[in-house]
PDB file of C-alpha atoms and ligand atoms in Angstrom:
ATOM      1  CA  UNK A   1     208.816-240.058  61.280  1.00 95.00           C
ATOM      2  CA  UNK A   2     207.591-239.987  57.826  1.00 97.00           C
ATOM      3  CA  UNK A   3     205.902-237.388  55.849  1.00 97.00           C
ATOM      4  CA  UNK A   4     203.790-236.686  53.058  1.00 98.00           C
ATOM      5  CA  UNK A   5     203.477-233.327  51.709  1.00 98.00           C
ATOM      6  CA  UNK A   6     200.326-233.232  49.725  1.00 98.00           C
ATOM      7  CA  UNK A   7     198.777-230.445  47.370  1.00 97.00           C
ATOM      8  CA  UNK A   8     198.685-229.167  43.947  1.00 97.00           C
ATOM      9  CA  UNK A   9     201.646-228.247  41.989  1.00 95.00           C
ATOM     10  CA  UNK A  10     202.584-224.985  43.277  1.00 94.00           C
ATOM     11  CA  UNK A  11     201.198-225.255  46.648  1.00 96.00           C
ATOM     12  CA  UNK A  12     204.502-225.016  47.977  1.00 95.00           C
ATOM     13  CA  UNK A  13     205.342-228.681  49.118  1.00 96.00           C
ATOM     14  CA  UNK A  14     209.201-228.220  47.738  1.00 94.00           C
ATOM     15  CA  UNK A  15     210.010-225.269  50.464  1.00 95.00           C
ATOM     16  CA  UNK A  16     208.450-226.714  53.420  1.00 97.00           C
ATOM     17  CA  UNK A  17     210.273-229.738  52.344  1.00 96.00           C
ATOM     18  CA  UNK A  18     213.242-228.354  52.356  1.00 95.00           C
ATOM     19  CA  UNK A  19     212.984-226.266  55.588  1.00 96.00           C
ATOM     20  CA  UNK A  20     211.819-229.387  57.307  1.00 96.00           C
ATOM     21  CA  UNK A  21     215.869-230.997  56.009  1.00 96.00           C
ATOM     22  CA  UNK A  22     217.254-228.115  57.353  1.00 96.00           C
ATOM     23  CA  UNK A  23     215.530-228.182  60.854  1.00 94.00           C
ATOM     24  CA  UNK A  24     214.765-231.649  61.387  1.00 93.00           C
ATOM     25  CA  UNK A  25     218.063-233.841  59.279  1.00 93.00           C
ATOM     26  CA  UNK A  26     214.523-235.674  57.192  1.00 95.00           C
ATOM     27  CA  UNK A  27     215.176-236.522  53.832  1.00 97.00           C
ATOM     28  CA  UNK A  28     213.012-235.481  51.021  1.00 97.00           C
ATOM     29  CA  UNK A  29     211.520-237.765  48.605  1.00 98.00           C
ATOM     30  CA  UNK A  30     210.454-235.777  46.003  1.00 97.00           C
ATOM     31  CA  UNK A  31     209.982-237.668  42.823  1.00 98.00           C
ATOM     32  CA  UNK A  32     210.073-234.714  40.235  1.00 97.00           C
ATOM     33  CA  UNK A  33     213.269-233.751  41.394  1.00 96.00           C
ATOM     34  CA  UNK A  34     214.305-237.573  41.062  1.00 98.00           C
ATOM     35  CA  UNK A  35     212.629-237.391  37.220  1.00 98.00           C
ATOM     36  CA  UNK A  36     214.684-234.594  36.135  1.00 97.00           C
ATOM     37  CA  UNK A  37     217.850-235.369  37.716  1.00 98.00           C
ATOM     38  CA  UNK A  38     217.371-238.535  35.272  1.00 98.00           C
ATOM     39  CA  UNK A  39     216.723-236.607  32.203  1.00 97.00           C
ATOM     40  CA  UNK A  40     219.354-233.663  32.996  1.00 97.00           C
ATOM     41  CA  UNK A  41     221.954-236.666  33.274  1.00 98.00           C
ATOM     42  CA  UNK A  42     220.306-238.270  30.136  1.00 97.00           C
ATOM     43  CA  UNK A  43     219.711-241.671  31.076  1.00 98.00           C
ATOM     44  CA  UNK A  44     217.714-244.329  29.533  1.00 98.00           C
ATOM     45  CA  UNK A  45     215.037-243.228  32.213  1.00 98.00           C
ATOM     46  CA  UNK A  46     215.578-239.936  31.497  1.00 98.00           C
ATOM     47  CA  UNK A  47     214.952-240.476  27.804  1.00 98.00           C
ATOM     48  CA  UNK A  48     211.578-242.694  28.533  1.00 98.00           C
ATOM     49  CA  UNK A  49     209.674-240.120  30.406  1.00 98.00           C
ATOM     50  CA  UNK A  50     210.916-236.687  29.288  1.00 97.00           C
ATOM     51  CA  UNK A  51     207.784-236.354  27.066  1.00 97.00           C
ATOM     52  CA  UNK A  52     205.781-236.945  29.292  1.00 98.00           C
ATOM     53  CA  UNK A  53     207.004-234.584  32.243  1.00 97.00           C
ATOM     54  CA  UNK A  54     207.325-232.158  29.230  1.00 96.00           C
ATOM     55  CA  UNK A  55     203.177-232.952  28.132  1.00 96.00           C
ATOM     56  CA  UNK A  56     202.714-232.594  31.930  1.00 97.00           C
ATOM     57  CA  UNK A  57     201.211-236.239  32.401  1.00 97.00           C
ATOM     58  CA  UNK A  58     202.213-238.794  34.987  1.00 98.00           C
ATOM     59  CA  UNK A  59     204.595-241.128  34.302  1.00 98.00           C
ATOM     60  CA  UNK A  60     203.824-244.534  35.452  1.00 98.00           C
ATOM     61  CA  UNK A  61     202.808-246.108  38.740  1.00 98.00           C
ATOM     62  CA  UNK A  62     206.131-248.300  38.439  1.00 98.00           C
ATOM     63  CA  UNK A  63     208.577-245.724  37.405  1.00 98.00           C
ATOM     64  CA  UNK A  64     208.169-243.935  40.652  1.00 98.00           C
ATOM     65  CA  UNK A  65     207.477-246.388  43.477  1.00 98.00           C
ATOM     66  CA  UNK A  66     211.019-248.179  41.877  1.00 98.00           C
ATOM     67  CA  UNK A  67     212.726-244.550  42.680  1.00 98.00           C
ATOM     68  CA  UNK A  68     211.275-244.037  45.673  1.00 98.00           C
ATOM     69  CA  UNK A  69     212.078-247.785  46.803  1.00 97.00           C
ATOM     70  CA  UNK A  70     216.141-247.351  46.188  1.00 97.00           C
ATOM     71  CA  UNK A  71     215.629-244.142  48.250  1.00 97.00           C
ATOM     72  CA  UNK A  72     213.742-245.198  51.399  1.00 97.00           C
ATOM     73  CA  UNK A  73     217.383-246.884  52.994  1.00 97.00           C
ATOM     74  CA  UNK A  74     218.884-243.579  52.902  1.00 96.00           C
ATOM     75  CA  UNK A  75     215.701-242.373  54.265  1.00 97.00           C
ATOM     76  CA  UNK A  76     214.930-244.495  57.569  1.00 96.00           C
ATOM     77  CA  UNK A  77     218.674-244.217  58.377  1.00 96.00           C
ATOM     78  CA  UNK A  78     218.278-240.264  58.915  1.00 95.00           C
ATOM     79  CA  UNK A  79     215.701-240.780  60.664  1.00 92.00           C
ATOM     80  CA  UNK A  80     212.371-240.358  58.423  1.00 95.00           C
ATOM     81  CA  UNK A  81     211.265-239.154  54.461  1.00 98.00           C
ATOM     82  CA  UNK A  82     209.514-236.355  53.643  1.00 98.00           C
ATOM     83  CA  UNK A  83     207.660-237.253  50.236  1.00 98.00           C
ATOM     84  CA  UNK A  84     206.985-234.210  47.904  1.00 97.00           C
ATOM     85  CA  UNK A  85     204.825-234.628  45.004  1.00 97.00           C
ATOM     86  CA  UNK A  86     204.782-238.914  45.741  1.00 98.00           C
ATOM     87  CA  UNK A  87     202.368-240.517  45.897  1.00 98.00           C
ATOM     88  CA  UNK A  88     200.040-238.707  42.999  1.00 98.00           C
ATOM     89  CA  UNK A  89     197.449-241.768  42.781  1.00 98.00           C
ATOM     90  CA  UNK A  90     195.838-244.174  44.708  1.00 97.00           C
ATOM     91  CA  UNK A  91     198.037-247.671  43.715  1.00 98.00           C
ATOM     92  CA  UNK A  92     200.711-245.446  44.261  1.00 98.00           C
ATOM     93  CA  UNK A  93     199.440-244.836  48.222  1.00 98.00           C
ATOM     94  CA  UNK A  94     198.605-248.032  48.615  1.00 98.00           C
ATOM     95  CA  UNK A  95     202.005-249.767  47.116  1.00 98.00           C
ATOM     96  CA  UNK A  96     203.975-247.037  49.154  1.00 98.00           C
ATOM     97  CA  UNK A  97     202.010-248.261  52.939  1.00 98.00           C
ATOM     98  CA  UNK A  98     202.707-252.354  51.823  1.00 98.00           C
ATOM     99  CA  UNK A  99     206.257-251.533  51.339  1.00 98.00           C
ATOM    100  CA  UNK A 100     206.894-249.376  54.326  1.00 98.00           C
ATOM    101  CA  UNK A 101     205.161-252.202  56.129  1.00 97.00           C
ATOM    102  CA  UNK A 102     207.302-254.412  55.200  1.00 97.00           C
ATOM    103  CA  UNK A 103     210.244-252.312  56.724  1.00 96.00           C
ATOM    104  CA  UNK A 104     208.322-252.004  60.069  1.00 96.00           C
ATOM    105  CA  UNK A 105     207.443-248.633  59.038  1.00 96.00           C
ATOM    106  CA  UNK A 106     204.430-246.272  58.341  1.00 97.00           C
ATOM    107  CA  UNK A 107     203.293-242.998  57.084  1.00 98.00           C
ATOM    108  CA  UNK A 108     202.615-240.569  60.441  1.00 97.00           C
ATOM    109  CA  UNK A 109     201.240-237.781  59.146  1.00 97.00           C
ATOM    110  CA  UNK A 110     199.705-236.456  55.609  1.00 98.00           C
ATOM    111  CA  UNK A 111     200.074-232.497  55.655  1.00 98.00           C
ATOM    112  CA  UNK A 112     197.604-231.210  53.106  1.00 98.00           C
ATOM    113  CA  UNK A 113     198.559-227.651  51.910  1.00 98.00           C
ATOM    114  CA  UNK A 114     195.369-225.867  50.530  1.00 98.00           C
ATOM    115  CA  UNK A 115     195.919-223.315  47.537  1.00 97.00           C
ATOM    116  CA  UNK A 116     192.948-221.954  45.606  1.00 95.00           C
ATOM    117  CA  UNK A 117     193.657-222.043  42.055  1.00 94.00           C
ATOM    118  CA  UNK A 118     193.669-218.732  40.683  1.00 95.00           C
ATOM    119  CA  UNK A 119     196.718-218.692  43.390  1.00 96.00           C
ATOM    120  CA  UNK A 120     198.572-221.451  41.944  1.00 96.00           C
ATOM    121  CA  UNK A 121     198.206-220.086  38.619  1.00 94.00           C
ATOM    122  CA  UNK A 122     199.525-216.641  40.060  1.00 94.00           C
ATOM    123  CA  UNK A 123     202.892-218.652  41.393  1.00 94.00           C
ATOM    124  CA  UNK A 124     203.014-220.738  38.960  1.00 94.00           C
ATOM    125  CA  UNK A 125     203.259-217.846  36.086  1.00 94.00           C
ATOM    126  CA  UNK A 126     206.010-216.186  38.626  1.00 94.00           C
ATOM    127  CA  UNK A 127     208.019-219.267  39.060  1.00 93.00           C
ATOM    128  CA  UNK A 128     208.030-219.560  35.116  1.00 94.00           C
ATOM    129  CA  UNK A 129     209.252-216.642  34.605  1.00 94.00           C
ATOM    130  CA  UNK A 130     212.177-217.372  37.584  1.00 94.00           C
ATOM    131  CA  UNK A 131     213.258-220.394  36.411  1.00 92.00           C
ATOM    132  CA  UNK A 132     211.655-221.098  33.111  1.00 91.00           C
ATOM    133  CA  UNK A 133     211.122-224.894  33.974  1.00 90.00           C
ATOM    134  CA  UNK A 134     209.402-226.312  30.828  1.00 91.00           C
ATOM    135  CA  UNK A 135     206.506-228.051  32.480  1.00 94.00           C
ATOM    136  CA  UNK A 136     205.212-224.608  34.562  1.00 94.00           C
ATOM    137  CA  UNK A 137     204.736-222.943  31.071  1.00 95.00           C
ATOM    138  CA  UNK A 138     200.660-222.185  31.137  1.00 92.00           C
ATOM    139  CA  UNK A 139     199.445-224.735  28.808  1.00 93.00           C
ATOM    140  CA  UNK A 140     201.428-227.772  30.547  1.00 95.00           C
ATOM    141  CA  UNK A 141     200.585-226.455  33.949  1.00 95.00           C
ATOM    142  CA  UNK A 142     196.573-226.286  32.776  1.00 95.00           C
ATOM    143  CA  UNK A 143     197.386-230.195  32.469  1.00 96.00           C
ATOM    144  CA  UNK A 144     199.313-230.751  35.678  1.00 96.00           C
ATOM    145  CA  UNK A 145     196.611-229.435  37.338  1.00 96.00           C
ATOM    146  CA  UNK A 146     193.880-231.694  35.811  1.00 96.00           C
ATOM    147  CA  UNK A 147     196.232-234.473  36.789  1.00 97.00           C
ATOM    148  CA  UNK A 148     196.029-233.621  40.402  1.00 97.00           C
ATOM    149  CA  UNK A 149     192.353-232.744  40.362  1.00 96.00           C
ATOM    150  CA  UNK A 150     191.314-236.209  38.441  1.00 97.00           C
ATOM    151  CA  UNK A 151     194.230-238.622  40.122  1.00 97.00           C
ATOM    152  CA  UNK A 152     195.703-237.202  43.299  1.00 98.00           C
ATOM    153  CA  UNK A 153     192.633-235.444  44.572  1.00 96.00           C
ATOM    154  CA  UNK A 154     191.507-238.938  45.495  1.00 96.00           C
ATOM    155  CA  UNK A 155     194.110-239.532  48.145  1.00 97.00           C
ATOM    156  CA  UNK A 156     192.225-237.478  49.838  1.00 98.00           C
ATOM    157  CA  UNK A 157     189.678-239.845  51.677  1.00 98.00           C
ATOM    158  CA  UNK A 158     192.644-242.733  51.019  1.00 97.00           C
ATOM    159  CA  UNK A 159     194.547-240.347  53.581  1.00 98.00           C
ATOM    160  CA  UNK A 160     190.920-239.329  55.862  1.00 97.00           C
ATOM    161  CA  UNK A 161     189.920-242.504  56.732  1.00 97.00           C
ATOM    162  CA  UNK A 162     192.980-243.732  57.772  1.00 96.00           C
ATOM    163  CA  UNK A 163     193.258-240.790  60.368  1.00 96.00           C
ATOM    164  CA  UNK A 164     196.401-239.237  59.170  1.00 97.00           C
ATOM    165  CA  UNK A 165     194.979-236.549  56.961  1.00 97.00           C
ATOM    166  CA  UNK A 166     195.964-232.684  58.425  1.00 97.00           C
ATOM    167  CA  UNK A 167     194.422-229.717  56.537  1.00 97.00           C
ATOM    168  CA  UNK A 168     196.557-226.653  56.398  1.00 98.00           C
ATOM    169  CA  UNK A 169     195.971-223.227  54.936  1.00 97.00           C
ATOM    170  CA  UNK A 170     199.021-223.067  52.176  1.00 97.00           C
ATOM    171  CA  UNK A 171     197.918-219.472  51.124  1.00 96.00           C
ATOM    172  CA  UNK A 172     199.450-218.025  54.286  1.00 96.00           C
ATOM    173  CA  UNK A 173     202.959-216.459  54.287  1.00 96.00           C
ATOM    174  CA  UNK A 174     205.907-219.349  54.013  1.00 96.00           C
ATOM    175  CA  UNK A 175     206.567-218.963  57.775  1.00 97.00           C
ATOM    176  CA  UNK A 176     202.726-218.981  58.886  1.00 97.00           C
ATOM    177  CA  UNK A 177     203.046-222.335  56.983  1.00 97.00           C
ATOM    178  CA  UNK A 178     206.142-223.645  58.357  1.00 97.00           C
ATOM    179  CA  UNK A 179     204.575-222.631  62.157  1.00 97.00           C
ATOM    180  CA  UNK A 180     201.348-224.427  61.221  1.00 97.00           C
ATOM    181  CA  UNK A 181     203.472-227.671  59.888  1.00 97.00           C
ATOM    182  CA  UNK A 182     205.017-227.535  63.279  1.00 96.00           C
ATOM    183  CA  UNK A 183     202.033-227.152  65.323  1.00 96.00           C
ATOM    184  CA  UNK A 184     200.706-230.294  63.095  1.00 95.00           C
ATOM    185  CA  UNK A 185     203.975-231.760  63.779  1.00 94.00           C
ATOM    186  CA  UNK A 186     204.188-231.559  67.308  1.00 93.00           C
ATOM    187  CA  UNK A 187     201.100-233.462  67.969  1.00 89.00           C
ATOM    188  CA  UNK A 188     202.582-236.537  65.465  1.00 85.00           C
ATOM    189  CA  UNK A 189     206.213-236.404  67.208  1.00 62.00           C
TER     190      UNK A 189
HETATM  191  P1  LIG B 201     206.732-232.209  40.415  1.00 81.12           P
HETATM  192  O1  LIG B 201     208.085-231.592  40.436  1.00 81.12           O
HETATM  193  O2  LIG B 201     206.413-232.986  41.667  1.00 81.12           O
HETATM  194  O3  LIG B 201     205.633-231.219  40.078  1.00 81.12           O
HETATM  195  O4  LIG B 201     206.738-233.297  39.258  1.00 81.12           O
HETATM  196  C1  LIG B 201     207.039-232.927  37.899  1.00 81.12           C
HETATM  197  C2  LIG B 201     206.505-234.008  36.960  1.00 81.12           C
HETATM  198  O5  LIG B 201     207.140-235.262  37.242  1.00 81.12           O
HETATM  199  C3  LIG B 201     205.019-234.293  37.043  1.00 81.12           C
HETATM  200  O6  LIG B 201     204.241-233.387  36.284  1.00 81.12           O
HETATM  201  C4  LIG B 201     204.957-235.712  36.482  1.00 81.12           C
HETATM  202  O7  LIG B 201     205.123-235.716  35.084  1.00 81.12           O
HETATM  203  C5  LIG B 201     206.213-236.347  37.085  1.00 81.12           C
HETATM  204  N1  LIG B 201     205.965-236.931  38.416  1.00 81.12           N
HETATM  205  C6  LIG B 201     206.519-236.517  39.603  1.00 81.12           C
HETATM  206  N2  LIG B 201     206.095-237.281  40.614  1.00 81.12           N
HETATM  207  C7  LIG B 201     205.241-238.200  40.075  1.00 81.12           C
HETATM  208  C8  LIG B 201     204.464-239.249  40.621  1.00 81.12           C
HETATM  209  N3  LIG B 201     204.456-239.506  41.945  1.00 81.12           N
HETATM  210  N4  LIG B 201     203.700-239.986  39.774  1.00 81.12           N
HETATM  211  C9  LIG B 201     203.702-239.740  38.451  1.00 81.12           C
HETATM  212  N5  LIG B 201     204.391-238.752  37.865  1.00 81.12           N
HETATM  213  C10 LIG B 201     205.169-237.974  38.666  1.00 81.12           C
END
């Protein structure tokens, strides 16, 4: 089974990804974590797009279907991906459905997690103040989140009209979450 975790930064796609590891043995896809793994080890990746990460813009179409390409393998041989934060724009969905299509494979089931703003700006402010990641200082994150309203929000209808698109409230507690991913899940499975 494969996954996509969709919502704004902050809306709490990394936890339910990794719960959904834990219970289920899925790997997650998350290409942020892929981004800075390649600047924390300094590579010539890592050199290329720290700015932008740091500006909080996008880095390219091609940067991140390549990573997520050399991961699916590892993916389809545990038994399905769970992408977190991929795909963030529309060549990006459709590149991701021709080359799981390729494999014989497909996307099941796009779990939207809803977050009002003034919310996301409430975590996001906490989480800075955790773990003082760079990009979730205020200014950056006022540009992350343009950069999901203007490019991601239109995976939306990408995701409706193909049927897959589930709506779930992600300002519930994490476990109301998880038990509504399930719910969602169980009808997929
Ligand atoms: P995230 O941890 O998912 O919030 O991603 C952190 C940053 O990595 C984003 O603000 C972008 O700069 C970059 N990034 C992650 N995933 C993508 C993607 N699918 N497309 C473009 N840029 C991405």
């Amino acid at each position: 089974m494969n996954l996509i975790l969709f919502g704004p930064p902050a809306a709490g796609k990394g936890t339910q990804a990794k719960r959904l590891v834990e219970q289920r043995g899925m790997v997650q896809l998350s290409t942020g974590d892929m981004l800075r793994a390649a600047i924390a080890s300094g590579s010539e990746l890592g050199q290329k797009v720290k700015g932008v990460l740091d500006r909080g813009e996008l880095v390219t179409d091609e940067i991140v279907i390549a990573l997520i390409e050399d991961r699916l393998p590892e993916a389809e041989a545990a038994g399905g991906a769970i992408f977190d934060g991929f795909p963030r724009t529309v060549p990006q969905a459709r590149a991701l459905d021709a080359i799981l299509a390729k494999r014989g494979q497909k996307i099941d089931s796009v779990l939207r997690l809803k977050v009002d703003e003034p919310a996301l700006i409430e975590r996001i402010s906490k989480r800075f103040a955790e773990q003082g990641r760079p990009d979730d200082n205020p200014e950056v994150f006022v540009t992350r989140l343009a950069a999901y309203n203007a490019q991601t929000a239109p995976l939306l209808p990408y995701y409706r009209e193909q049927g897959k698109l589930v709506e779930l409230d992600g300002m519930a507690s994490v476990d109301t979450v998880a038990a509504s991913i399930d719910a969602a899940l169980s009808v997929v499975a």
